[in-house]
Amino acid sequence: MAAGFKQATVNASKVASSLTDYPAFVDLSRIGITTQAEADSVRVYSDASKTTELAREIVSATEMHVKIPSLTTTTTIYVDYDGSRADYSVTDTHGRNAVWSDYKIVVHLNESSGTRTDSCGNDDLNDVNTVPSATGKVGANGANFTRANSERLDTTTANVSSGDVPLEMELWHKTSLTSTYRVISSLVVTGSSGGRWFFEIQLGSDNYMDTEMAFVNGGNQGVYYIADTSTVTDGNWHHWVAKVRNTGGKAQIKLYRDGVLLSTVNHASLTYSLPSTMQAFTVGATKNYTATTYTHYCTGDIDESRLRAGTVTTDEYTTTSYNNQNDESTFWGTWTNVSTFTPQAMWFM
C-alpha cells in the first residue's frame, strides 16, 4: 500500500470571504490515492505537526469532504494516509456525521442504485421505481431521472423542526430535455390543522429554473415564485441553491445559479411560519397539493443534494461552494509533499 503526507493551500481568489465550518470537497485522486484502503486511512490536519485533526468523510477512493473550522484565503490542509488504518466510524469525532452537523440531509448519490445514504446520519433516501446512476459532477456518480418510470428518491422522516425555520436546498442538475413543469427537489411539511408548506426547486415548461414557496390550507392558498430568466436545458451541469427565511414575518426567497445570486423577493402577504410535521423531502418529484400522491417527475441528472434547516448560508458561502465543487483542482491547487525537519546530530572536535 502507498503512503504519503501532503499539503495544499486554497486558491485565494476562490474564497469569497472567511467562512466558518465549511465542508470542502477534495479529489483524492489528485493526492495520489488509488485504492479504497488508502482513502479509508486518510487523516486530515490543519497543521504540519498533526496537532489539530479535522473531521472528514470518505465517500469513495476519489471523493472526500473535510470540515474546515475557519476557511480563509490562506488556508492550508494536510492529508496523511498509510493504506492500513481503518476508516472512522460515522459517529466518531472526526467521522462522517461531524462533517455535516449543520445539515439535515446530504446525499452524494454515489450509489449505483437503491437506497441513497444520508451523510448526516438522519434519513437515507428511498429509491422508488429504480433510479439508476449517472456520471456525477462531484465524485464518480450522480443519479439519473427520466420521468418514464415515475422514479424518485425520498424520505418522510427528515429531522425538520417547527416554527420560523430558515430552509436551504442545494444540488447540481444537468439536462438537455424539454418537457412540462417538473420538480427537481422538494420539501413538504404539514401542520396539525392540515396546512401544508411547499418549498421547491423546479424546471418550468419555459425551461427556466424556478423556486416556489407556497402555503396551502383548505381553500386558501398562497404561492410565490422566484424565477431564473435564462434557458438551462443546455446539457451542462448547473449548481442551484434556494433559500427561504423570515424577514419581518414574511417569506424572503433567494435563488442562486452557479454561485451567483439571481434575485431576491419578499412575499408581500405570505406569513412565514413552518408547520411541525415532515411530509416528504424528495429529489426528482414532489407531493401534490393534497400531500397524498407524487407528481411532476423531473428529467436529467442530479448530484450532491443537500438540505439545511434552522440556518441558511451567506451569499459568499454559496459562491465558495460553487467554486470548490465546480473545479476542485483550481480551488486547492497543487498537492506537494510535506517537508518535516529532522534534527541532525552535531559532532564537535
C-alpha angles and dihedrals in degrees: 000000000000121000134194149159113214141166139204133184123217120251103252093214091060096057109081094194141334108297133197123224095356117180102218124198116231124189103220093196090070090058091056099258112144107165137055090238091058091047093049090052093057119125120184127208138182092220139041091239090064092230097129115048122195129216113251140176122217107208096170141333088287105031127072132160118199126190110230111197093207119015112192135163089269102044117141123189128196124214121198124185135168105174091238109073116092122239116266120260109260090246096049120116091255096030135107103283093054091060092061102036090125092058136071099207131011120173119178090190090219093141119102091226142325127052114007113220119240106221090204089066092234112099128000115209117247118229108231118192093354118292107203127209127261135188104284134222095223114037123343107309144034132171128270124217124190104167087224093103098031088243124175144156116231151153130198098197106062113154099248120154128219129249130040099348122166112225133203131185123190133180147137118247133184129182142144093187123107123203142127126314112309134175120233098186132001141182118196123183132175135207130219091260092055097258114144134206122207123196112178145166107210142171112227131214086258087063091242121127116242138186118216128197112183141164122204122187117164107297094348119091133174118188134175132178133196112195140200112227102213131076110256100182089100099121092251130117114257127189113226129191125176123187133185126184142163113267114174090337092305131102116262114194129196130186125195130190121193093345096311125113105234100186146333125217133182114208109235098214111006107110110218115230125133118222120230108245127073114226101176146331105204136181114201100016144018140230114257125248092277089054090228107100136031124246146156096057114198135229131224138034126313131194138176101015113190137177128196125186128181094028137037127205129246126257089254092053091054092049092049092048090054092048092050098046097038097054113008093172092059093042095055102021123197123356114222134183115267112245113219123192116235114193113235124219113256119220120198124195 
